[in-house]
PDB file of C-alpha atoms and ligand atoms in Angstrom:
ATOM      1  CA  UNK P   1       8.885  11.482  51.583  1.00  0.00           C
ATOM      2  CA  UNK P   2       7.275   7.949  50.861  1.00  0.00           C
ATOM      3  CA  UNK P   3       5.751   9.432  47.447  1.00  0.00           C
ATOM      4  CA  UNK P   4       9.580  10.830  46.714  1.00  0.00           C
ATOM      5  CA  UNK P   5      10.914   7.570  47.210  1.00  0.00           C
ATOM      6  CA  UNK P   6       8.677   5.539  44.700  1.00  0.00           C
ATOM      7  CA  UNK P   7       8.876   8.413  41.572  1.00  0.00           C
ATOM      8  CA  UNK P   8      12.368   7.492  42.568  1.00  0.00           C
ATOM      9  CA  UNK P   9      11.795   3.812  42.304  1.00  0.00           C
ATOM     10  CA  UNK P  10      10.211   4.633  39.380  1.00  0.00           C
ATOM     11  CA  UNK P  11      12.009   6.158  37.627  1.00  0.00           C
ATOM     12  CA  UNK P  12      15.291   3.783  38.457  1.00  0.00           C
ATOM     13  CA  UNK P  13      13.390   1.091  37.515  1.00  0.00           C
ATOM     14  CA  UNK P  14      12.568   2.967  33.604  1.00  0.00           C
ATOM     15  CA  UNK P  15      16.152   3.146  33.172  1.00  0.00           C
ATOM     16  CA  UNK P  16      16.926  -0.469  33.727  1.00  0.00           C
ATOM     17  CA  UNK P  17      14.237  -1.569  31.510  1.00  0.00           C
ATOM     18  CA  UNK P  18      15.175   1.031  28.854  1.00  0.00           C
ATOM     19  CA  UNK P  19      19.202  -0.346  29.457  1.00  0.00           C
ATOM     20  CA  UNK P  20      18.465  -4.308  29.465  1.00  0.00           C
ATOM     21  CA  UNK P  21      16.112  -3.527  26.246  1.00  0.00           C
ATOM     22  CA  UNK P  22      19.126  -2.006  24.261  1.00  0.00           C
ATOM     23  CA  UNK P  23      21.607  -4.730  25.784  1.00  0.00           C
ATOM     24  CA  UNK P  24      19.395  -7.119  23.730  1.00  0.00           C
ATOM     25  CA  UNK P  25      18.437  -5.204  20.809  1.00  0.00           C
ATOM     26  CA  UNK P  26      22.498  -4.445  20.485  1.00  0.00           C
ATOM     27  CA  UNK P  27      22.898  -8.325  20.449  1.00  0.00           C
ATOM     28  CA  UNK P  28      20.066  -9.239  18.693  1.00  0.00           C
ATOM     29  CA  UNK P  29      18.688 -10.800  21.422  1.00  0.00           C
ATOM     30  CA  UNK P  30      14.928  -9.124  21.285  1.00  0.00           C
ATOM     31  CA  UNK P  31      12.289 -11.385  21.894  1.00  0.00           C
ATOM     32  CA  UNK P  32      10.094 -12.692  19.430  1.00  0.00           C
ATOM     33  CA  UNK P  33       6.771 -10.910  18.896  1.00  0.00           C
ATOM     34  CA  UNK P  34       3.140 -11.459  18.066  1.00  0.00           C
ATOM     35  CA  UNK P  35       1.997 -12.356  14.720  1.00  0.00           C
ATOM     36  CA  UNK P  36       1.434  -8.573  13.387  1.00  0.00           C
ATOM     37  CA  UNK P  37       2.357  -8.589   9.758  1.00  0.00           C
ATOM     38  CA  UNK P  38       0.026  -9.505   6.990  1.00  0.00           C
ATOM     39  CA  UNK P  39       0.455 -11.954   4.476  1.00  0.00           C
ATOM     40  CA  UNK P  40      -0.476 -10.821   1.314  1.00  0.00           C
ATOM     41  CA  UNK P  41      -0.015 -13.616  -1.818  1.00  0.00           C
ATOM     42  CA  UNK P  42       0.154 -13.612  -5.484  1.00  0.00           C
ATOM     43  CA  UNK P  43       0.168 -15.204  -8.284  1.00  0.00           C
ATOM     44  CA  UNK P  44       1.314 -14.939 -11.572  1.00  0.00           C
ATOM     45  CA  UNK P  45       1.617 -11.678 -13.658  1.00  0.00           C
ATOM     46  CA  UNK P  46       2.998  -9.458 -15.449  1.00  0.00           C
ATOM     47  CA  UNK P  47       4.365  -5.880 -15.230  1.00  0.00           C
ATOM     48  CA  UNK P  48       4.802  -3.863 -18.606  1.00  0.00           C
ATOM     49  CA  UNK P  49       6.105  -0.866 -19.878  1.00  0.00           C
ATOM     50  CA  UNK P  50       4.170   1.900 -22.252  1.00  0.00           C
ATOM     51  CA  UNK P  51       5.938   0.902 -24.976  1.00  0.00           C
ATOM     52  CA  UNK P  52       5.299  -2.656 -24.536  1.00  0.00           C
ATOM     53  CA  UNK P  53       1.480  -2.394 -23.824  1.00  0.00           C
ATOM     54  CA  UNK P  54       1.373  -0.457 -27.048  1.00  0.00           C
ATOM     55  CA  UNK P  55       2.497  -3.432 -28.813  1.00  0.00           C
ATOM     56  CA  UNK P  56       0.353  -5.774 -27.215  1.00  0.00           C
ATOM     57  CA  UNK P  57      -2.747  -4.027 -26.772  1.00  0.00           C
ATOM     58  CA  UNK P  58      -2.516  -1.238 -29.686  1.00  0.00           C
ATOM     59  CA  UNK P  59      -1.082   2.599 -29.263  1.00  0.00           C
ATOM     60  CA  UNK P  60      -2.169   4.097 -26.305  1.00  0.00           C
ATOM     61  CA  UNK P  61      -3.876   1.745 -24.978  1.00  0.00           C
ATOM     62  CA  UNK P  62      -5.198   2.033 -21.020  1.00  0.00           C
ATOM     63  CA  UNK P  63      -4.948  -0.726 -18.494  1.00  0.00           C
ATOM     64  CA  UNK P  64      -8.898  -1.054 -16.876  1.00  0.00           C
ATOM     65  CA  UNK P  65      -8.950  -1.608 -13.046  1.00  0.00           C
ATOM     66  CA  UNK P  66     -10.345  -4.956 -11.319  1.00  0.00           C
ATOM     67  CA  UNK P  67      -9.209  -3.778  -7.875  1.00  0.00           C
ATOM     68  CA  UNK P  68      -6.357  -1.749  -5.831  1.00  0.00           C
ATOM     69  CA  UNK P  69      -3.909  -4.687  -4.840  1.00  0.00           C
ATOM     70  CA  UNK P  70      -1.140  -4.964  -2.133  1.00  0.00           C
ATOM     71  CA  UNK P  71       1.214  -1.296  -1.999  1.00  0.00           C
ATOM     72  CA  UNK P  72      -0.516   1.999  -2.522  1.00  0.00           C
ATOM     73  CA  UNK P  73      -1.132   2.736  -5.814  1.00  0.00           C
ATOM     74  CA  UNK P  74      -0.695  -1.162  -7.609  1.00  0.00           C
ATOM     75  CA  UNK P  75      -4.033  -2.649  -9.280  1.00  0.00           C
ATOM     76  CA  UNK P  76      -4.844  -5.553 -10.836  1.00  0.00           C
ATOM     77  CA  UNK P  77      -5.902  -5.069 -14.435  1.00  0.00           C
ATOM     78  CA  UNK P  78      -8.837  -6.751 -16.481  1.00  0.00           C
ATOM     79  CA  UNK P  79      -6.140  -6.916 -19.180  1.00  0.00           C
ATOM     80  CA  UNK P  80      -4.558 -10.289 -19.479  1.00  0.00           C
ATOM     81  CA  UNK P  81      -1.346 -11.806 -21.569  1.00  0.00           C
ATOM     82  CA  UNK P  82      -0.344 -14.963 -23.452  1.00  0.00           C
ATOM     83  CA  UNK P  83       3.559 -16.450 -22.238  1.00  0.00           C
ATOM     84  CA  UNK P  84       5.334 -18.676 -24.371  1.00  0.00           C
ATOM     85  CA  UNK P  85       9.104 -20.155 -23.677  1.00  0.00           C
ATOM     86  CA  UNK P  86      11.636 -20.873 -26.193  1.00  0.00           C
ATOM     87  CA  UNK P  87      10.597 -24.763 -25.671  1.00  0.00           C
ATOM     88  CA  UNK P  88       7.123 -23.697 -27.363  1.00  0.00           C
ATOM     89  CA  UNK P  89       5.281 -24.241 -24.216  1.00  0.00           C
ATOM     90  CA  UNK P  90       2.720 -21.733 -23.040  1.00  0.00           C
ATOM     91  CA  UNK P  91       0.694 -19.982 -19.992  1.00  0.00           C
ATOM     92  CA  UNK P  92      -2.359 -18.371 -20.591  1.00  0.00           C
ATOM     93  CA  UNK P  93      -4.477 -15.936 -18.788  1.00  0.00           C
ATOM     94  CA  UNK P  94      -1.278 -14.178 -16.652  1.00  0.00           C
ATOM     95  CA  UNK P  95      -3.270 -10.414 -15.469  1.00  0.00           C
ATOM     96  CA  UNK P  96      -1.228  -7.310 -15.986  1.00  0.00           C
ATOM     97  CA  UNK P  97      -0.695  -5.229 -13.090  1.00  0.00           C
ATOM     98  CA  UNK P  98      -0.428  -1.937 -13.167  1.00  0.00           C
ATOM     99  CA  UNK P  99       0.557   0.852 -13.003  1.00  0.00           C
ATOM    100  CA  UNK P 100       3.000   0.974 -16.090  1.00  0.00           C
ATOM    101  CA  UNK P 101       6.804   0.530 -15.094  1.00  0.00           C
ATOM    102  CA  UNK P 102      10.157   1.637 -16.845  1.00  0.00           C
ATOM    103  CA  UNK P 103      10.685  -2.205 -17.212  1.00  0.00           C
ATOM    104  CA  UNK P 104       9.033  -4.992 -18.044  1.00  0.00           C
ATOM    105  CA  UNK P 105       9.279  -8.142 -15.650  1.00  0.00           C
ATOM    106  CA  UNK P 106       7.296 -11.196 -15.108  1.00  0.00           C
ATOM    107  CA  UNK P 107       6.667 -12.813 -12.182  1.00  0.00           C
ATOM    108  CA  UNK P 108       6.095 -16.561 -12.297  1.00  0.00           C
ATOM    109  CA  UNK P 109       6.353 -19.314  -9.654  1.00  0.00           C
ATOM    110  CA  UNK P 110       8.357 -22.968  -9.817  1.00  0.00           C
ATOM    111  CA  UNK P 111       5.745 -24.993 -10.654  1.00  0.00           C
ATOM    112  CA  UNK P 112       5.279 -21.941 -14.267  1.00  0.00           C
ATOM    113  CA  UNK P 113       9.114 -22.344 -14.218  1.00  0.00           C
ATOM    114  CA  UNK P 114       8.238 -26.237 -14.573  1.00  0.00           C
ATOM    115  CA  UNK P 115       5.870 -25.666 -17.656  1.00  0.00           C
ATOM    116  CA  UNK P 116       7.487 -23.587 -19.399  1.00  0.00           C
ATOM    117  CA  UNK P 117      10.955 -25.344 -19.293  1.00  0.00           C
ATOM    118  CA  UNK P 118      12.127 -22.489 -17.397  1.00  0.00           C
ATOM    119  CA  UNK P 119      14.719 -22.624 -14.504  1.00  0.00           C
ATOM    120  CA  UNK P 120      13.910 -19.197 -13.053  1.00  0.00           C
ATOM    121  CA  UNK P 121      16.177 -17.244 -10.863  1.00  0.00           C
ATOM    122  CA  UNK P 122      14.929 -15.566  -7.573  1.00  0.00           C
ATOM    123  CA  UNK P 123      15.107 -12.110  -7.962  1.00  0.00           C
ATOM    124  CA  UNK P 124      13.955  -8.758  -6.017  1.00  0.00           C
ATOM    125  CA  UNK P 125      11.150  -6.585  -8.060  1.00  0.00           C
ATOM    126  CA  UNK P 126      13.346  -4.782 -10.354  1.00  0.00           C
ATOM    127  CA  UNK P 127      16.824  -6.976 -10.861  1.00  0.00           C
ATOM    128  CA  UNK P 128      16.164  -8.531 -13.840  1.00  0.00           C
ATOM    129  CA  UNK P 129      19.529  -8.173 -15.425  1.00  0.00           C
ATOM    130  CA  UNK P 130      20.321 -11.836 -17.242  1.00  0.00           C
ATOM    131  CA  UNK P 131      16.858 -13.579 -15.824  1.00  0.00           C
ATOM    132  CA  UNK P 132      15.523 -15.584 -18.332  1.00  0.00           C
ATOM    133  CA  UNK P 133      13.994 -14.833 -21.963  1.00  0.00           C
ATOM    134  CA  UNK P 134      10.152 -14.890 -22.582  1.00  0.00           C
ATOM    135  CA  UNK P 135       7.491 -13.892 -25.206  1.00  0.00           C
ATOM    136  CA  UNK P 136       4.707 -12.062 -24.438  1.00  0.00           C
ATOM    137  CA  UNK P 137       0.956 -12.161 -26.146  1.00  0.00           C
ATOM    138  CA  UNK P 138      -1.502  -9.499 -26.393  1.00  0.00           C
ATOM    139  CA  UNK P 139      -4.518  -8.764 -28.616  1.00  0.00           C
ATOM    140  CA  UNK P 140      -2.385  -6.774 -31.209  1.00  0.00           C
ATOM    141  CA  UNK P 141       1.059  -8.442 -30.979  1.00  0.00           C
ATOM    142  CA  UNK P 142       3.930 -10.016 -29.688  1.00  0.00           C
ATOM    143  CA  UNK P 143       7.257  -9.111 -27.808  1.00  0.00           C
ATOM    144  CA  UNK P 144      10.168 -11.007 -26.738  1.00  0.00           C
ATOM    145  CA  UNK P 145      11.606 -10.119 -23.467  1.00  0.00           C
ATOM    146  CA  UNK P 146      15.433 -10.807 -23.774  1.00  0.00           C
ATOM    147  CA  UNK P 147      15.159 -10.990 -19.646  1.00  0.00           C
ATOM    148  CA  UNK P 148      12.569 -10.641 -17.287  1.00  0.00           C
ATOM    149  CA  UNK P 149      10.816 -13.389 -16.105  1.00  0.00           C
ATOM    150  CA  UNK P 150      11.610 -13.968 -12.173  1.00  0.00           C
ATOM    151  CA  UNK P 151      10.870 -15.766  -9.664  1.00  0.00           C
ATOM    152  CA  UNK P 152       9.692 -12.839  -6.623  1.00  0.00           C
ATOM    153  CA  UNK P 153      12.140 -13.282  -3.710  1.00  0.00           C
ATOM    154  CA  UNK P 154       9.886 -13.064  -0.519  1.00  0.00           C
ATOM    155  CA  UNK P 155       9.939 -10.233   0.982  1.00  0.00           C
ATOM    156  CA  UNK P 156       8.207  -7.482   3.800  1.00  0.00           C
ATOM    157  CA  UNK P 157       6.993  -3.870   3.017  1.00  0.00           C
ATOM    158  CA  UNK P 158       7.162  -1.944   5.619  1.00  0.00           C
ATOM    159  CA  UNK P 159       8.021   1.783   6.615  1.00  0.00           C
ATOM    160  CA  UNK P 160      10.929   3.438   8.395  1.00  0.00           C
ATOM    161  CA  UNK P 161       8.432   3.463  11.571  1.00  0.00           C
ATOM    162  CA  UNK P 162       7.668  -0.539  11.108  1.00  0.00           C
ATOM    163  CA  UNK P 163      11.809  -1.119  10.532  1.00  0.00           C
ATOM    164  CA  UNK P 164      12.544   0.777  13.765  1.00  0.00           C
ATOM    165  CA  UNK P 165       9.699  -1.144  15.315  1.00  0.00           C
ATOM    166  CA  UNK P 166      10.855  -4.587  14.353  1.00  0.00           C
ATOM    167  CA  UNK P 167      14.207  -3.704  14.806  1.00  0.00           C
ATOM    168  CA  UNK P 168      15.226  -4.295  11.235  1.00  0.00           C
ATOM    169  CA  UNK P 169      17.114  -2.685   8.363  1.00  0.00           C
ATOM    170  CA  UNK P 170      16.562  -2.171   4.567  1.00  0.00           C
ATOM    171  CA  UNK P 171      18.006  -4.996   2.743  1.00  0.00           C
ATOM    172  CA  UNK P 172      18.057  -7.219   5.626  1.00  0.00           C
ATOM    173  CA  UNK P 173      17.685 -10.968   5.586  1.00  0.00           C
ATOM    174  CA  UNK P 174      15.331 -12.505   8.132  1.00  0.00           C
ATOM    175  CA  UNK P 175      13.341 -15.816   9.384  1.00  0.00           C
ATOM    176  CA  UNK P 176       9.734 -14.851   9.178  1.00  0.00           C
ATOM    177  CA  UNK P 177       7.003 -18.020  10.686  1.00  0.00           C
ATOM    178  CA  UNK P 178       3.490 -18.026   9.715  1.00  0.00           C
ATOM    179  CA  UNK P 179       1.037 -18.235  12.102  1.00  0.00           C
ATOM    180  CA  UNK P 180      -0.989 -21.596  12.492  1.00  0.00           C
ATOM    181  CA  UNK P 181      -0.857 -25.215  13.528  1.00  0.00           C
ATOM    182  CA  UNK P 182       0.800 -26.000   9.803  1.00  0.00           C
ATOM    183  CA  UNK P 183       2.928 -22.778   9.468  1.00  0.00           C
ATOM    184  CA  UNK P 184       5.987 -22.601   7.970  1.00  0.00           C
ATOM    185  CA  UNK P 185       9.058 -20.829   8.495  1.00  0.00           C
ATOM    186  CA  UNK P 186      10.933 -19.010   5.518  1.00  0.00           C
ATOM    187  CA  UNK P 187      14.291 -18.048   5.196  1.00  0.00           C
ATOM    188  CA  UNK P 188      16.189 -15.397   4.013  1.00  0.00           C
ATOM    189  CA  UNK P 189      12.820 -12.681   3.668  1.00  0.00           C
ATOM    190  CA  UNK P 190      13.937  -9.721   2.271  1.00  0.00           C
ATOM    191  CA  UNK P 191      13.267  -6.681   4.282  1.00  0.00           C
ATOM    192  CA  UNK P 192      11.683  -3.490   1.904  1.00  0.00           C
ATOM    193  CA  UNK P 193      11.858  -0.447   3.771  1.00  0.00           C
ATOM    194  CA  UNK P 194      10.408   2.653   2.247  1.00  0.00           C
ATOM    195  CA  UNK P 195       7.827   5.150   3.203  1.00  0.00           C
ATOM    196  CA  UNK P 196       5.080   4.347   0.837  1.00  0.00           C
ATOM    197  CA  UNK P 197       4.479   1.033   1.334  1.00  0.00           C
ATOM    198  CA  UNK P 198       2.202  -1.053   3.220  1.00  0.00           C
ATOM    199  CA  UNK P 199       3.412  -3.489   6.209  1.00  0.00           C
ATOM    200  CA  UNK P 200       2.951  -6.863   3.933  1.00  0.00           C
ATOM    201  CA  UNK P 201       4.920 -10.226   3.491  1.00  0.00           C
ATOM    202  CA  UNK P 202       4.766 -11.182   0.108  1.00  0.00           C
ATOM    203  CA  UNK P 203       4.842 -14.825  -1.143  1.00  0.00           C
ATOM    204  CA  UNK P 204       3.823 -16.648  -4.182  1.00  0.00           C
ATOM    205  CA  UNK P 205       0.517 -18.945  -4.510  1.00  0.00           C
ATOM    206  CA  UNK P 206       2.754 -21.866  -4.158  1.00  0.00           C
ATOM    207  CA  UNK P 207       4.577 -20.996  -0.704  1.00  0.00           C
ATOM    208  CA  UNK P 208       0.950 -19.768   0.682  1.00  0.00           C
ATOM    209  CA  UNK P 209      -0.081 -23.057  -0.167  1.00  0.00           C
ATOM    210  CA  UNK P 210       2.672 -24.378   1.214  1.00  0.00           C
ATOM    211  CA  UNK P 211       2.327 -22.562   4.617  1.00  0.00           C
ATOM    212  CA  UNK P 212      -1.235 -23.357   4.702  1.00  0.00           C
ATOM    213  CA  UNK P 213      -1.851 -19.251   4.258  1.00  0.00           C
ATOM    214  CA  UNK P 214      -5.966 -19.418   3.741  1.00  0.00           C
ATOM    215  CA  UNK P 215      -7.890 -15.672   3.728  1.00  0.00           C
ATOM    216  CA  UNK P 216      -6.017 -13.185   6.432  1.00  0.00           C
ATOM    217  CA  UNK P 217      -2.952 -14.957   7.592  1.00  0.00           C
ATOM    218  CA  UNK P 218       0.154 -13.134   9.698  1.00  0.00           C
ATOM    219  CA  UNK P 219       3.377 -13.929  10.178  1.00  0.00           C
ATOM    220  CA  UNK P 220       6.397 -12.607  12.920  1.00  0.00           C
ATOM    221  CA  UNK P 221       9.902 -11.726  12.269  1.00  0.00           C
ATOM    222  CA  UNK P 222      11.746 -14.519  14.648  1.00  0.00           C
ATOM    223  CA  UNK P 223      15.077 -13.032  16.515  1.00  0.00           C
ATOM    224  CA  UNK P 224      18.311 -14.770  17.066  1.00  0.00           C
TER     225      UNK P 224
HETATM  226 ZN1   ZN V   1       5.920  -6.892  -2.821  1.00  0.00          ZN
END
C-alpha cells in the first residue's frame, strides 16, 4: 500500500515538473544553462567558385588541404589570394577555404573593412546580393567581384536535436555570453539549424579578441 502510494507520488510529482517546464518554455522563461557550445573563430578568407579558381589559379586547378575546419566537410586550403579595393588599397595572404561554392564571397572583419576603405555590411554566409565590390589575386589572374565581400553575422550551428535542446528556432535571434571573467555578451546571434552541422558559435578574430576567446572557449544561449 505504502509502495502504491509513492509510484503515486511519483509519478504526480513527473507531471508537475513536466507542466511547470512547458509553462516556462511557452513564455520563454527557461533558465539559463551551462556554457555547452563551442566557440569556434575565424579570420579572414575567401570562398570561390570553379570558375573563379580557374582564373586565379589556372584551369582546373585543385585546392590542397591544410586541415578540416569548423562544419563537416569545410578545409582550410594552402592556397592563398591577393584583395584589392577600388581605393587601391590591399590585403595579402587571405586562405581560400574550401570546398568550391556556387558563389564567391569574402569574408573580412571591421578593422579589413578599415584598410581597405570598405564599409562592409553584415551579412549571413550566402546573402551577398549588393555587398560591396572587390578584386581578387591569384597566381594566374585577376577577378572583380561586383559583390561579395561581407562582414559574417555571428551565428550558432547546430542540429534539429541541439534547437529542440536549447529551445530555439532556425533563423532566430539570440543573446549568447562567453564564458570567463572578461566575457562578453553578443547580440542578435543568428541561430543555423540544419542537420549537418556541428554545434559551433562563430565569430570573427576581432570579437574573439574582444571577448577574450583564447584556445577552447564556450558560450550559453541566455533566456528572457
Ligand atoms: Zn559558420
Amino acid at each position: 500500500m505504502i509502495e502504491k502510494s509513492r509510484e503515486k507520488n511519483q509519478i504526480l510529482s513527473e507531471i508537475i515538473t513536466e507542466t511547470v517546464f512547458k509553462y516556462l518554455t511557452d513564455a520563454g522563461l527557461t533558465s539559463n544553462q551551462d556554457f555547452t557550445i563551442p566557440v569556434e573563430v575565424s579570420n579572414h578568407h575567401v570562398h570561390l567558385t570553379r570558375e573563379a579558381l580557374d582564373v586565379l589559379f589556372g584551369q582546373n586547378y585543385q585546392l590542397t588541404k591544410v586541415r578540416d575546419i569548423s562544419q563537416p566537410g569545410e578545409f582550410a586550403s594552402n592556397e592563398k589570394v591577393t584583395l584589392t579595393s577600388s581605393k587601391m588599397r590591399m590585403i595579402e595572404d587571405v586562405r581560400i577555404v574550401g570546398p568550391l561554392r556556387a558563389y564567391n564571397q569574402v569574408e573580412l572583419t571591421v578593422a579589413d573593412g578599415y584598410a581597405l576603405g570598405l564599409s562592409l555590411p553584415t551579412r549571413l554566409s550566402g546573402d551577398i546580393v549588393g555587398s560591396q565590390s572587390i578584386t581578387i589575386i591569384g597566381p594566374k589572374g585577376a577577378l572583380n567581384l561586383p559583390e561579395g565581400a561581407i562582414r559574417a553575422a555571428r551565428h550558432i550551428h547546430m542540429t534539429q536535436d541541439d534547437a529542440k535542446k536549447y529551445n530555439v528556432t532556425n533563423n532566430q535571434h539570440v543573446k549568447v555570453e562567453v564564458e570567463g571573467e572578461n566575457g562578453v555578451i553578443f547580440k542578435n546571434v543568428i541561430i543555423r539549424v540544419s542537420d549537418t552541422s556541428k554545434l559551433a558559435f562563430h565569430i570573427d578574430i576581432e570579437e574573439a579578441n574582444a571577448a577574450n576567446v583564447q584556445g577552447t572557449s564556450y558560450c550559453r544561449i541566455l533566456y528572457k
